[in-house]
Short mmCIF file of C-alpha atoms in Angstrom, two decimals:
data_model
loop_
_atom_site.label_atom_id
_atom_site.label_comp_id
_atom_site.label_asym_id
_atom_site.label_seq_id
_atom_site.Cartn_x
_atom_site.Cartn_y
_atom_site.Cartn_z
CA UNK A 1 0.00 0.00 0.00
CA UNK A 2 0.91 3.75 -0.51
CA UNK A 3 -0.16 6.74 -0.09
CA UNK A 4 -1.95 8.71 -3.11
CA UNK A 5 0.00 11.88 -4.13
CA UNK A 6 -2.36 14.89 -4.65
CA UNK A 7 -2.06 14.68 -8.24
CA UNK A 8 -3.50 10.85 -8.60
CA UNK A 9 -6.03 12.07 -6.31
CA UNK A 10 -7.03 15.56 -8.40
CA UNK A 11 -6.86 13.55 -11.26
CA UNK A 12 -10.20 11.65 -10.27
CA UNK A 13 -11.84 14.46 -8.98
CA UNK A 14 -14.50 17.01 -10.35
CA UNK A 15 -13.52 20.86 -10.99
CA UNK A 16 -15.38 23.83 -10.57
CA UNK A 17 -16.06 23.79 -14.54
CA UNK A 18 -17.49 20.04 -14.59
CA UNK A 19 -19.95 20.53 -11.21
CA UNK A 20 -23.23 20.68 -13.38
CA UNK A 21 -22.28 17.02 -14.73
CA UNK A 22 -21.94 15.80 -10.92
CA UNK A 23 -24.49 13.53 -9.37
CA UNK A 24 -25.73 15.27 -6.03
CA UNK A 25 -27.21 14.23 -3.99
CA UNK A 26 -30.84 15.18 -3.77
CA UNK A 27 -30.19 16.79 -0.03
CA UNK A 28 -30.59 20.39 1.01
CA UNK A 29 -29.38 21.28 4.32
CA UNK A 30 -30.44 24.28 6.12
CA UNK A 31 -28.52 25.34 8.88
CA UNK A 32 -30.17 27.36 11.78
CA UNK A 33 -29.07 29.66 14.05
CA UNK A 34 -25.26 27.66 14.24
CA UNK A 35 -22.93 29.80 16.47
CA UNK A 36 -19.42 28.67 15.36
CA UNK A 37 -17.86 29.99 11.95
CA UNK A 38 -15.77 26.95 11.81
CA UNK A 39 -18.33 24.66 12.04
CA UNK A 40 -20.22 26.15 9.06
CA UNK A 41 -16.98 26.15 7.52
CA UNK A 42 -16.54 22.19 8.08
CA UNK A 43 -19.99 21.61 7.33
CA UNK A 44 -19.50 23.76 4.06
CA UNK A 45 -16.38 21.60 3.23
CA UNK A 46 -17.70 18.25 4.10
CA UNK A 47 -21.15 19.09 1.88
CA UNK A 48 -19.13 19.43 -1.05
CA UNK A 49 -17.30 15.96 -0.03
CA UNK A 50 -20.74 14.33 -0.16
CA UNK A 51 -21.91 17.08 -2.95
CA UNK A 52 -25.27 17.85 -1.45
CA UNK A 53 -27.92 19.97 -3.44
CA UNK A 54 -27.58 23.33 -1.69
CA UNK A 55 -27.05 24.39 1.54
CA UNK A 56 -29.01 27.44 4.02
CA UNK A 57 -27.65 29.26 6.14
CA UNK A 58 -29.92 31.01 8.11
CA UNK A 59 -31.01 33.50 11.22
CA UNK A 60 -27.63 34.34 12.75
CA UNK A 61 -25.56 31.30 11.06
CA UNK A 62 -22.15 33.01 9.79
CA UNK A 63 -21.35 32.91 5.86
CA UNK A 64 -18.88 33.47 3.36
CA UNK A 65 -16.63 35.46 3.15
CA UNK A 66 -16.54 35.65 7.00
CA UNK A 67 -12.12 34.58 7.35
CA UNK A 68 -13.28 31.87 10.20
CA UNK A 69 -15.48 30.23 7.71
CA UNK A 70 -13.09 30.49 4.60
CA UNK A 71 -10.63 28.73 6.80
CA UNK A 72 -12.30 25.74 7.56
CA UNK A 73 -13.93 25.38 4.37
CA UNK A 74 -10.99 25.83 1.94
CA UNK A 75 -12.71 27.01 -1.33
CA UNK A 76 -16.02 24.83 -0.59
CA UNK A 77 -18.25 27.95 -0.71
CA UNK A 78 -16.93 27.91 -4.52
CA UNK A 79 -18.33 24.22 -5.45
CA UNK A 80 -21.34 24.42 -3.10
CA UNK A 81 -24.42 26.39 -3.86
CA UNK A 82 -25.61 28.34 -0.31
CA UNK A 83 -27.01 31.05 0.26
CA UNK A 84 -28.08 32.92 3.04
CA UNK A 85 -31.54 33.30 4.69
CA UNK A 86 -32.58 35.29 7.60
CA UNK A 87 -36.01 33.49 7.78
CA UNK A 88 -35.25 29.45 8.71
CA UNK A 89 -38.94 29.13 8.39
CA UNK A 90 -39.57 30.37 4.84
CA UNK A 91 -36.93 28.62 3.18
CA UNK A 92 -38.52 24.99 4.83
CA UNK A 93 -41.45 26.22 3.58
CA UNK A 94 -40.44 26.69 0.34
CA UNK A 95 -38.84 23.45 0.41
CA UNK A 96 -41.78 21.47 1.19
CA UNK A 97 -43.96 23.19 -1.41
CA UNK A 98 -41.65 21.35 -3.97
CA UNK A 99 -42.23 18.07 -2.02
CA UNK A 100 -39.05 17.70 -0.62
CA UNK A 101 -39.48 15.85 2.88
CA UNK A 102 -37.87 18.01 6.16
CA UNK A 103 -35.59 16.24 8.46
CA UNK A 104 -34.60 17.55 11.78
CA UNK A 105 -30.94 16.16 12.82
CA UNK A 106 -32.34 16.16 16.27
CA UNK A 107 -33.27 13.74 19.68
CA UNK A 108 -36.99 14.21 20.09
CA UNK A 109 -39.84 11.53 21.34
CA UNK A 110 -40.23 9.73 17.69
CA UNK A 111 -36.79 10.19 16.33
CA UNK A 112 -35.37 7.36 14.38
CA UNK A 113 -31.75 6.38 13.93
CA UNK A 114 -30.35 7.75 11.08
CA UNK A 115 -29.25 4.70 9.03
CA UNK A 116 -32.82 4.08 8.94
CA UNK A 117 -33.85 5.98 6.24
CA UNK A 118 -34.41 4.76 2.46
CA UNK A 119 -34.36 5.99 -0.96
CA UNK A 120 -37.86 6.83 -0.32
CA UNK A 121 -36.76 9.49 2.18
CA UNK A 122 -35.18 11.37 -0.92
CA UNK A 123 -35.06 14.27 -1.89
CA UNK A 124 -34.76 15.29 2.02
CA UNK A 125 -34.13 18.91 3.60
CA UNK A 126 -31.86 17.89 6.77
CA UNK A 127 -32.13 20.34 9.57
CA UNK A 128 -29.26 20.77 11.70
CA UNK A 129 -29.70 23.39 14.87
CA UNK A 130 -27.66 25.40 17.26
CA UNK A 131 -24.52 24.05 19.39
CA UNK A 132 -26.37 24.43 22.40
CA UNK A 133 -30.44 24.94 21.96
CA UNK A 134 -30.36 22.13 18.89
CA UNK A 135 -33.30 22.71 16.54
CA UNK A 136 -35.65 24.79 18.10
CA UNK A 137 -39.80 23.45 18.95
CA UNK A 138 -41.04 26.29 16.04
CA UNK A 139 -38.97 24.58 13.65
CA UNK A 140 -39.26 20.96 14.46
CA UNK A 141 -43.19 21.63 13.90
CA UNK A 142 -42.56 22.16 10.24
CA UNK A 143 -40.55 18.96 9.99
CA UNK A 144 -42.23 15.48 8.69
CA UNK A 145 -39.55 13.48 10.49
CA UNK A 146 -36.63 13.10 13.04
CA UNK A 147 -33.20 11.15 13.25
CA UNK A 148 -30.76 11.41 15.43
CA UNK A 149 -27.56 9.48 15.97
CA UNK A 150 -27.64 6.99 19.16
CA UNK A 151 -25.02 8.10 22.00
CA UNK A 152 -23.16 5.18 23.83
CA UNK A 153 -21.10 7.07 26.27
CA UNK A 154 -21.77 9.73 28.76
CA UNK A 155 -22.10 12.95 26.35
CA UNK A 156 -26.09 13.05 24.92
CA UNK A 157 -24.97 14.52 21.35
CA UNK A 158 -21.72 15.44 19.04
CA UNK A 159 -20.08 18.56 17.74
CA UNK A 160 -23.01 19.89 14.84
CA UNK A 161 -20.32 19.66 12.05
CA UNK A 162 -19.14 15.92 13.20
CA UNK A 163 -22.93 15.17 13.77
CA UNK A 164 -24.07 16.31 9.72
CA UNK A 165 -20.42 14.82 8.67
CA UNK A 166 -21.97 11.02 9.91
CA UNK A 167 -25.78 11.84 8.62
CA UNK A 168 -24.82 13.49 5.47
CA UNK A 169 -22.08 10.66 4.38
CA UNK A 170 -24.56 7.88 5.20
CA UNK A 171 -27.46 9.63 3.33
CA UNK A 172 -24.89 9.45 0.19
CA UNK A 173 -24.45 5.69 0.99
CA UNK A 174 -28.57 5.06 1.22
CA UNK A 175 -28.86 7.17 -2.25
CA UNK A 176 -25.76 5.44 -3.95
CA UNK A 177 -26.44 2.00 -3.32
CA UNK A 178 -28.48 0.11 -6.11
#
């Protein structure tokens, strides 16, 4: 075994100029109210590594070209539409008109584990809350559905950006396999 230089591994990837031939994945993920720049950053970067539909950033999330989110997302911004939205609500809203199904990353009473879902659940708006509060009760009542990701140890959740990094990656696994 070796290692892969960067050039093997650029060599296989897409560029900024063959995106619109890329297979997303039918996910859009709105982001509400997250605190941390560099965890929009490292959700930005790790959307593109799963190349999700679009992300939303909304209420008081930070966005490009904030410095603390360019640095953890290293040029994402560039291969992953986002945009920003002050109003969470309206842009679920909007979502659901178009029969996408909304999915709050979140523990509540009925939440299922997240390597439940199917390619039935698709295309799916994942909803991914605040550091501390989580997804808030006015926006879980919009949502059709809950996962969350069982905790074995002490700690009841994970960092936001390593909690979408597991849901978002095994979403792409559900869609991709045959």
């Amino acid at each position: 075994m070796r290692k892969l230089s960067h050039e093997e591994i650029s060599k296989n990837r897409s560029t900024l100029e063959t995106l619109h031939s890329v297979n997303k994945l039918p996910v859009y993920a709105v982001l509400h109210n997250i605190r941390s720049s560099y965890n929009v950053g490292s959700i930005l970067r790790t959307s593109d590594g799963a190349m999700v539909e679009k992300l939303y950033l909304c209420g008081f999330t930070p966005a490009p070209p904030k410095k603390e989110v360019l640095k953890t997302s290293l040029g994402a911004e560039e291969s992953v539409a986002w945009e920003y939205a002050k109003d969470t609500k309206s842009v679920i809203r909007e979502l659901k008109s178009k029969g996408i199904k909304i999915c709050a990353l979140e523990l509540t009473d009925k939440s299922q584990p997240y390597y439940n879902l199917t390619k039935n659940d698709f295309p799916l708006c994942l909803v991914v809350g605040n550091e501390i509060s989580g997804v808030t009760d006015d926006i879980l009542e919009l949502c059709d559905f809950s996962i969350e990701i069982p905790q074995y140890g002490i700690k009841q959740s994970l960092n936001v950006a390593v909690a979408y990094g597991i849901s978002i990656f095994d979403l792409r696994r559900i869609y991709d396999t045959k």
